[in-house]
PDB file of C-alpha atoms in Angstrom:
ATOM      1  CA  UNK A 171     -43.550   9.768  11.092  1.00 57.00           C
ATOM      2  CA  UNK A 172     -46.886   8.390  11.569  1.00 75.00           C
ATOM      3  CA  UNK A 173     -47.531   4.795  10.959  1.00 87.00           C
ATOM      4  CA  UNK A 174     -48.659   3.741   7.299  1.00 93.00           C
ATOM      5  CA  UNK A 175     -50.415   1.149   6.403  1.00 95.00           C
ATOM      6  CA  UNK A 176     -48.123  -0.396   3.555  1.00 97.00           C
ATOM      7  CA  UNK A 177     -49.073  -3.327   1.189  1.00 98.00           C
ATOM      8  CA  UNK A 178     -46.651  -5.810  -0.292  1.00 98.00           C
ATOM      9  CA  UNK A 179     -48.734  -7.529  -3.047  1.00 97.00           C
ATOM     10  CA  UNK A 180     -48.287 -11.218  -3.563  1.00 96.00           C
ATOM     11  CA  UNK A 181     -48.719 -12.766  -6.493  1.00 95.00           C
ATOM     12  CA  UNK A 182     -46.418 -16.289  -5.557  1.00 91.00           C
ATOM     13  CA  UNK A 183     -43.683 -14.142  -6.279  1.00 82.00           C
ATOM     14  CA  UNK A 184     -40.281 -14.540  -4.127  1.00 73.00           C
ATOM     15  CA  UNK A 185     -38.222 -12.256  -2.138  1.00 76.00           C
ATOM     16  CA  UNK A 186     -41.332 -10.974  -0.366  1.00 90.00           C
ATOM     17  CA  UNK A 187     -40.552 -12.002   2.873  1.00 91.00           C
ATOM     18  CA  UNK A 188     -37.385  -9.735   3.083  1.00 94.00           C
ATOM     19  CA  UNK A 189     -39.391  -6.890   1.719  1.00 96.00           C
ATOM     20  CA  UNK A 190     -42.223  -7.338   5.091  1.00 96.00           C
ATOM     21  CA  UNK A 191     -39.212  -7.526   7.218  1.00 96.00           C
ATOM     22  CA  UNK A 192     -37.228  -4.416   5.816  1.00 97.00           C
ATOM     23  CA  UNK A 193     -40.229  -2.381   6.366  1.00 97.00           C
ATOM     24  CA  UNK A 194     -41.489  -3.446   9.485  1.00 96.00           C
ATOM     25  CA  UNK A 195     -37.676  -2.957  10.855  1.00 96.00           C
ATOM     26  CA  UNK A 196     -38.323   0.773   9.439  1.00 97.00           C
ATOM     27  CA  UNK A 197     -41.609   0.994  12.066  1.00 95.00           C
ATOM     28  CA  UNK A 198     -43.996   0.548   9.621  1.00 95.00           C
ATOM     29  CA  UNK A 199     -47.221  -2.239   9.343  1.00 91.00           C
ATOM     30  CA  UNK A 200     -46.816  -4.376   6.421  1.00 95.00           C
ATOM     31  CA  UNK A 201     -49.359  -6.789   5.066  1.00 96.00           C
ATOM     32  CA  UNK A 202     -48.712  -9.340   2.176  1.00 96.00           C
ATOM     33  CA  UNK A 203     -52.026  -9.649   0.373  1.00 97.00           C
ATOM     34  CA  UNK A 204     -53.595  -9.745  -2.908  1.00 96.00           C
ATOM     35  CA  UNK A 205     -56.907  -8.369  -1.420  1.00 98.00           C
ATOM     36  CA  UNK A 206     -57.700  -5.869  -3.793  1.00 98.00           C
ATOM     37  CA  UNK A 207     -59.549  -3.619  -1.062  1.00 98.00           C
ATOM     38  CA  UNK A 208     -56.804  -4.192   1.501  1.00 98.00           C
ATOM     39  CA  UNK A 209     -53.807  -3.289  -1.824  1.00 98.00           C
ATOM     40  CA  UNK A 210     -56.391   0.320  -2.628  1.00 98.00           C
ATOM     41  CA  UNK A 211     -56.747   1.333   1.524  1.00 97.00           C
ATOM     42  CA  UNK A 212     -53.014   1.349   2.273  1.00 97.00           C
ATOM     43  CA  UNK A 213     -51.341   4.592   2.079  1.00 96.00           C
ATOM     44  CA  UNK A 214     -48.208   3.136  -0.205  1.00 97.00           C
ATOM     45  CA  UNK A 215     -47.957  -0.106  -2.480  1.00 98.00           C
ATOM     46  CA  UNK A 216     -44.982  -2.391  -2.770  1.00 98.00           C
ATOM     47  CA  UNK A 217     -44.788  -5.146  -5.917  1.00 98.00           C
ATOM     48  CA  UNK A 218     -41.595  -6.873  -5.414  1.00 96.00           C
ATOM     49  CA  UNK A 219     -40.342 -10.047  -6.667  1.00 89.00           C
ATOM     50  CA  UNK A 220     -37.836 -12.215  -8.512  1.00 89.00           C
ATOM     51  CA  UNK A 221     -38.381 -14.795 -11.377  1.00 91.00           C
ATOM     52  CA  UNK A 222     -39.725 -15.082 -14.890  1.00 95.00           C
ATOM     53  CA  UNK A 223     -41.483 -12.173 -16.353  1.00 97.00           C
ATOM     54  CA  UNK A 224     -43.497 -14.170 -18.366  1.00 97.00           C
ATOM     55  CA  UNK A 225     -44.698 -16.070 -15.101  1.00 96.00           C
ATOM     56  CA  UNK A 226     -45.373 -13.565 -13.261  1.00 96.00           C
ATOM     57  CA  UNK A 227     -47.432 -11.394 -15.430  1.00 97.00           C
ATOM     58  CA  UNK A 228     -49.442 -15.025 -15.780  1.00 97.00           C
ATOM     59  CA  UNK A 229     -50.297 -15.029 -12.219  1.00 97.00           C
ATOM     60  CA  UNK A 230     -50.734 -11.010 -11.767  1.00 97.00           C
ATOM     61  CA  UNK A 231     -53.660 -11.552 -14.350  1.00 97.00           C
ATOM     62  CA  UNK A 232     -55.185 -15.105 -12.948  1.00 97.00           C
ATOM     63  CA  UNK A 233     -55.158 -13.259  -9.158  1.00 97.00           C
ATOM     64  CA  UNK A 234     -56.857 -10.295 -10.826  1.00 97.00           C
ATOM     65  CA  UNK A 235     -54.507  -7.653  -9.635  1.00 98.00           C
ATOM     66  CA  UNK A 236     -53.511  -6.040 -12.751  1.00 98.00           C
ATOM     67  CA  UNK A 237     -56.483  -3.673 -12.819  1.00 98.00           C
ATOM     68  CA  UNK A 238     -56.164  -2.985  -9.157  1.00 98.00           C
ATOM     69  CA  UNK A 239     -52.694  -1.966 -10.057  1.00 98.00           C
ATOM     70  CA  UNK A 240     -53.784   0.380 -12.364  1.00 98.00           C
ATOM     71  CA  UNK A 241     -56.035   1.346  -9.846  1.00 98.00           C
ATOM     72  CA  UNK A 242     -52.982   2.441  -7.117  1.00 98.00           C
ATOM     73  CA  UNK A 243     -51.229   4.066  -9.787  1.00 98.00           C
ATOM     74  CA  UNK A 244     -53.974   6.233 -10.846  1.00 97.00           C
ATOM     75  CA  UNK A 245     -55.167   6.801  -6.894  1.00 96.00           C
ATOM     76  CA  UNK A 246     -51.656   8.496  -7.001  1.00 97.00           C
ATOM     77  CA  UNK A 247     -51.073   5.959  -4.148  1.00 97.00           C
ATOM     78  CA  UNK A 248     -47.221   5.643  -3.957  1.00 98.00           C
ATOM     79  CA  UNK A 249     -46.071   2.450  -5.307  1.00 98.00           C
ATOM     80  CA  UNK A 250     -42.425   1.206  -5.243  1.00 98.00           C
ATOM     81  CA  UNK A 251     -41.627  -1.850  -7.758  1.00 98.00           C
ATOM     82  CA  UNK A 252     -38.377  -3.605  -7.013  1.00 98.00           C
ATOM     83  CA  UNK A 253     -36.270  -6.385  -8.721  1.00 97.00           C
ATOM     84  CA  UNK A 254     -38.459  -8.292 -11.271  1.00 97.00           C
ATOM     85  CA  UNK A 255     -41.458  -5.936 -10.394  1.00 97.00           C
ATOM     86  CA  UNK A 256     -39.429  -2.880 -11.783  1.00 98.00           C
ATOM     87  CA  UNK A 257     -39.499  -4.934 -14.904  1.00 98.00           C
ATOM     88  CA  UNK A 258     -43.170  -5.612 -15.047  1.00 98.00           C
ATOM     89  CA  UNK A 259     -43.777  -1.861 -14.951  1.00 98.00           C
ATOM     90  CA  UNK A 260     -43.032  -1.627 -18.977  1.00 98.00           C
ATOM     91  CA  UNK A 261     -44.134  -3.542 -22.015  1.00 96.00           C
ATOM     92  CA  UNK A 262     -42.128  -6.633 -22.425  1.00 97.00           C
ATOM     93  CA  UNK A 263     -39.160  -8.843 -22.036  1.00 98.00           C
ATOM     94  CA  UNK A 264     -36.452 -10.612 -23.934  1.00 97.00           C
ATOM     95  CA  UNK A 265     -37.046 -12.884 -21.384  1.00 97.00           C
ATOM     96  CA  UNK A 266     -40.344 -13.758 -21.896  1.00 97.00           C
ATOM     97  CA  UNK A 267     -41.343 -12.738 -26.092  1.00 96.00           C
ATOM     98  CA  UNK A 268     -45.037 -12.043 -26.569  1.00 94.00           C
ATOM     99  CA  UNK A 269     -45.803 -11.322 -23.036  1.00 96.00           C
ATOM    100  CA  UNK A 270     -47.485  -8.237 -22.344  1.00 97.00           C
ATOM    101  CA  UNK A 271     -46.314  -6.547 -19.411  1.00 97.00           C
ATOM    102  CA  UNK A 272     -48.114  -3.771 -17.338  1.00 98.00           C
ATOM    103  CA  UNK A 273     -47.142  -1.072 -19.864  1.00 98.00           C
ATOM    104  CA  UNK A 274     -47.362   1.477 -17.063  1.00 98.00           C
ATOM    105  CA  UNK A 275     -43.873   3.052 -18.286  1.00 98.00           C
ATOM    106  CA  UNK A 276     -42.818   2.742 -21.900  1.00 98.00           C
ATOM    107  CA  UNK A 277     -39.393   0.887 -22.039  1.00 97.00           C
ATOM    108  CA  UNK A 278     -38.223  -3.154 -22.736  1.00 96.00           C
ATOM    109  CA  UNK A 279     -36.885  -5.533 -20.515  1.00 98.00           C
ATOM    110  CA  UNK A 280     -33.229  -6.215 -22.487  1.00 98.00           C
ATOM    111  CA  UNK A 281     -31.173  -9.907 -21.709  1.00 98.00           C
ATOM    112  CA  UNK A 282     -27.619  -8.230 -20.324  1.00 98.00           C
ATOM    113  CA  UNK A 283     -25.126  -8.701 -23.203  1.00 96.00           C
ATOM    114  CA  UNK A 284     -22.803 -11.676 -23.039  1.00 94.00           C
ATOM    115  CA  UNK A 285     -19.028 -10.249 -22.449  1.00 92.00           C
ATOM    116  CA  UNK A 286     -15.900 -11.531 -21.447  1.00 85.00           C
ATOM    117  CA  UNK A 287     -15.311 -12.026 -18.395  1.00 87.00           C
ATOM    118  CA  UNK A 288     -18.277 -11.110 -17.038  1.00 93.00           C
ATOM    119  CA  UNK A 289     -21.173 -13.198 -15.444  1.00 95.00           C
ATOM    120  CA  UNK A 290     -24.820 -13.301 -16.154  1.00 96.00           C
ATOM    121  CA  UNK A 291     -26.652 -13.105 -13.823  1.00 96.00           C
ATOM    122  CA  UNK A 292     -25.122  -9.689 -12.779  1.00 97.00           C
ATOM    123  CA  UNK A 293     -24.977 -10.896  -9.113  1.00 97.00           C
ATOM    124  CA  UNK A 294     -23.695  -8.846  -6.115  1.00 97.00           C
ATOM    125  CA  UNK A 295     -22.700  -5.233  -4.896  1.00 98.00           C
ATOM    126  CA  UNK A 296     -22.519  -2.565  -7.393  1.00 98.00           C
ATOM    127  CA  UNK A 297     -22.577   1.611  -7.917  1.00 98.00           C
ATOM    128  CA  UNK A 298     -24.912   3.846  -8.487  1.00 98.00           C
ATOM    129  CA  UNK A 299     -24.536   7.045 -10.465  1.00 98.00           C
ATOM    130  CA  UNK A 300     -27.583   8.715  -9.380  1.00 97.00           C
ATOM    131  CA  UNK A 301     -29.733  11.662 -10.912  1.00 97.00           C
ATOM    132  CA  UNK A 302     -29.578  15.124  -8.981  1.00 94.00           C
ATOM    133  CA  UNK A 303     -32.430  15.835  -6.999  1.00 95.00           C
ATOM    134  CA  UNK A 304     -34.234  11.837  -7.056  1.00 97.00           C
ATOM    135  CA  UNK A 305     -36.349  11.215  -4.471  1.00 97.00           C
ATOM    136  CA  UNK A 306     -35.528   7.522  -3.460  1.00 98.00           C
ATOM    137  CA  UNK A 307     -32.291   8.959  -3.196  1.00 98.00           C
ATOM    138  CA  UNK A 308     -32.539  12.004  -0.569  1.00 97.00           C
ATOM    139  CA  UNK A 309     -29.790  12.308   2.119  1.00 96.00           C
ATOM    140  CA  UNK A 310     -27.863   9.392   0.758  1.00 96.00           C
ATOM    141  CA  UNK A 311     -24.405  11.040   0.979  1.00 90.00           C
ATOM    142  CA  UNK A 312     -21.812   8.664  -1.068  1.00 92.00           C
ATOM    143  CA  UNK A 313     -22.072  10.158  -4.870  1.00 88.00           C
ATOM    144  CA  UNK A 314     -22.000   6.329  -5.839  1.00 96.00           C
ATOM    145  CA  UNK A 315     -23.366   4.240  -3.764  1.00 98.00           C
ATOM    146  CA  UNK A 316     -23.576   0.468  -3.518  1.00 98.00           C
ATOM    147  CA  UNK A 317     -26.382  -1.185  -3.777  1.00 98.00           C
ATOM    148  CA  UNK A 318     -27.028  -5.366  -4.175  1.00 98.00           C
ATOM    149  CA  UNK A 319     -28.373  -6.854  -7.561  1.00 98.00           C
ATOM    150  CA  UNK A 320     -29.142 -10.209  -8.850  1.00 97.00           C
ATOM    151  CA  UNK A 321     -30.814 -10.137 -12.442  1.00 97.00           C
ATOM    152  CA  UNK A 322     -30.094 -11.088 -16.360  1.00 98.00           C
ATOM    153  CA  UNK A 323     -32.356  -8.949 -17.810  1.00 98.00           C
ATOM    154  CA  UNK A 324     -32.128  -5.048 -17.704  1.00 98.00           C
ATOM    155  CA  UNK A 325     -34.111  -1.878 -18.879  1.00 98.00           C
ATOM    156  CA  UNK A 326     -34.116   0.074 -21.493  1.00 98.00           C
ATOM    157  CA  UNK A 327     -36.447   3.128 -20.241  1.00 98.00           C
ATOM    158  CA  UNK A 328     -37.707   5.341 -23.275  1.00 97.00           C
ATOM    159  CA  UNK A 329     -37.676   8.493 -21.435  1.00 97.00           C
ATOM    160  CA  UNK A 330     -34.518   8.857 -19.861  1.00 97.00           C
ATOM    161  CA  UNK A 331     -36.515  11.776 -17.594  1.00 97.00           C
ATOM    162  CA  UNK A 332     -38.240   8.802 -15.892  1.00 98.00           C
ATOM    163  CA  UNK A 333     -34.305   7.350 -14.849  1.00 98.00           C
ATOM    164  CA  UNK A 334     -33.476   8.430 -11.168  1.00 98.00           C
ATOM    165  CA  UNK A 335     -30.198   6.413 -11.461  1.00 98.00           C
ATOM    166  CA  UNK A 336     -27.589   3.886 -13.314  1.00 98.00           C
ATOM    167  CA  UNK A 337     -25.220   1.144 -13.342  1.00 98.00           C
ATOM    168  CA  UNK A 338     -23.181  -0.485 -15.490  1.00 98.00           C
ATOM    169  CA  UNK A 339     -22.317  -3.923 -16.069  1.00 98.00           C
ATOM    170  CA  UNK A 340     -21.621  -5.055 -19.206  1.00 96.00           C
ATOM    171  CA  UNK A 341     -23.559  -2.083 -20.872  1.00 97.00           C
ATOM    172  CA  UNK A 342     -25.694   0.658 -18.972  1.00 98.00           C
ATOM    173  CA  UNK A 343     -28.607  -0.447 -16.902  1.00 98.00           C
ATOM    174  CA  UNK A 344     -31.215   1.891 -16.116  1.00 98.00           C
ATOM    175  CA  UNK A 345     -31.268   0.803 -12.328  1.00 98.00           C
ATOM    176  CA  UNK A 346     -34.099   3.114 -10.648  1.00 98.00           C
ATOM    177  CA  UNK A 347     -36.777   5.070 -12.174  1.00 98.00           C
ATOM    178  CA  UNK A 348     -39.097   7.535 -10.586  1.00 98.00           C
ATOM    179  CA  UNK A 349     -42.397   8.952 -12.341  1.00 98.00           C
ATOM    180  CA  UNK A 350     -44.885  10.868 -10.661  1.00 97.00           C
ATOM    181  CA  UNK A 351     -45.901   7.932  -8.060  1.00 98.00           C
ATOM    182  CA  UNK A 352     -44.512   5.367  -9.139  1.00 98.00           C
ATOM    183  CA  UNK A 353     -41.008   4.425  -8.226  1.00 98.00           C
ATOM    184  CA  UNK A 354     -39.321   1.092  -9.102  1.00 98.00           C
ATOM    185  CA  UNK A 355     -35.602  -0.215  -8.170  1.00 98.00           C
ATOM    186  CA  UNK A 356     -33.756  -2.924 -10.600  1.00 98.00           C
ATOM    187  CA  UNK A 357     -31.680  -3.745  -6.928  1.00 98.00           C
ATOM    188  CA  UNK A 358     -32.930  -4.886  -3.758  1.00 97.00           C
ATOM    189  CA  UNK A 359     -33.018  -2.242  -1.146  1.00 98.00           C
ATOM    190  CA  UNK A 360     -34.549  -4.087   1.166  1.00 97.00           C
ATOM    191  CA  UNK A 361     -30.685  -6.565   0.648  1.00 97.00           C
ATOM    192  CA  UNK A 362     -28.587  -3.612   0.472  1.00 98.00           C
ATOM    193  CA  UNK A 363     -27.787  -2.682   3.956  1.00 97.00           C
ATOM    194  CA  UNK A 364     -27.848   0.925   5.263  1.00 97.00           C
ATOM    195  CA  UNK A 365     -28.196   2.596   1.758  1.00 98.00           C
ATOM    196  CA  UNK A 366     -31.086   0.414   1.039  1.00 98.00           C
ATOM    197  CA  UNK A 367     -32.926   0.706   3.720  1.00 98.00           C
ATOM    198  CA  UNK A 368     -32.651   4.706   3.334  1.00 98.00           C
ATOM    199  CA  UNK A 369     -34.161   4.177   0.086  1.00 98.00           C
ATOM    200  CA  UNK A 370     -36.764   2.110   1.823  1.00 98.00           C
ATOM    201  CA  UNK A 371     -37.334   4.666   4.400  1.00 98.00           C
ATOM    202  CA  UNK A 372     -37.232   7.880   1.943  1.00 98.00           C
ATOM    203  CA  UNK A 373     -40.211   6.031   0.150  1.00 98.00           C
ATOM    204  CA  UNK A 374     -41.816   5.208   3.049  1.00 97.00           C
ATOM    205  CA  UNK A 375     -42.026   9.105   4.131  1.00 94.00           C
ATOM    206  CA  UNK A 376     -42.772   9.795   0.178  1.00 95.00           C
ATOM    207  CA  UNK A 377     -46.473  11.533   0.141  1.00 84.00           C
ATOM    208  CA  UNK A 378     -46.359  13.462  -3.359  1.00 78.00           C
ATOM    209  CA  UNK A 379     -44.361  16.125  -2.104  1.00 60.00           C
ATOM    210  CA  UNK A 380     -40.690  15.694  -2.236  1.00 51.00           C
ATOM    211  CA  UNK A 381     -39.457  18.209   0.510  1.00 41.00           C
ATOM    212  CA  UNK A 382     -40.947  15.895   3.020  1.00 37.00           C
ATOM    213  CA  UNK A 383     -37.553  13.564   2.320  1.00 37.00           C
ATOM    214  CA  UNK A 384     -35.455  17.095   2.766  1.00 35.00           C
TER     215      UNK A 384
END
């Protein structure tokens, strides 16, 4: 594969560090920016990120990148969201009420349910069921594999088409999504060993047409 330029975007969001590394171990030229012509000239888009929803969407808006998102996504520019930045794609959270996420999917952000016996956060290695043919997901050859979380809050995607895989703890959390270019992760790939960084790599080939991951 030739090498892409790939932008991480940063907002003052954590985790991002990992992300660079992951992809740059993968061959690849990472650059954390916010730049909004350096985010629209690279050839795929990474938002990742942990912490408040609320927050975040705070300082997406003050840095000015929420149009330039918009921008990517409607480039068709592949863009992978992962950990909190899967749940800025949608419309809100439980975490943060009356904050007005990117809306780019329709779903909400849900607190996992209290149950016994079971911690919140959801914290550490759990499986997959994932949805035939997903792209993320191409030559990954355990049926259910594990991947590494760390969140409270889940989603609830509206259109279960845009769902590319689940897990379950405590209820079912809809852990991946894929539509058209966009492509978001509720785990960390780029913390979840081999399998992740497969994922990381499948998206990294990803140029609209799936049978280049075959």
């Amino acid at each position: 594969m030739n090498k892409k330029k790939i932008a991480i975007i940063d907002y003052d969001a954590g985790n991002i560090k990992s992300v660079e590394k992951a992809v740059q171990h993968l061959g690849q030229d990472a650059e954390v920016t916010r730049d909004r012509d350096a985010i629209l000239k690279a050839d795929q888009v990474i938002l990742p990120g942990v912490g408040a929803f609320g927050d975040a969407m705070d300082k997406i808006r003050n840095y000015g990148l929420e149009e330039v998102i918009r921008e990517v996504t409607d480039r068709g520019t592949p863009f992978l969201c992962i950990c909190l930045g899967l749940q800025l794609l949608f419309e809100s959270s439980d975490e943060s009420p009356g904050a007005r996420g990117l809306g780019l999917l329709p779903g909400k952000i849900c607190r996992i349910p209290d149950k016994e016996g079971l911690k919140i956060p959801h914290m550490g290695w759990n499986s997959l069921d994932i949805r035939e043919g997903a792209t993320l997901f191409q030559g990954i050859e355990d049926e259910h594999p594990y991947v590494y979380f760390v969140h409270s809050y889940y989603l609830q995607a509206e259109n279960e088409a845009d769902v590319a895989a689940v897990t379950h703890y405590s209820t079912r959390i809809h852990a991946s999504v894929e539509h058209g270019n966009i492509f978001a992760c509720q785990f960390h790939p780029e913390k979840s060993s081999t399998v992740g960084l497969k994922i990381l790599d499948n998206f990294l080939h990803y140029d609209g047409k799936q049978d280049m991951l075959q």
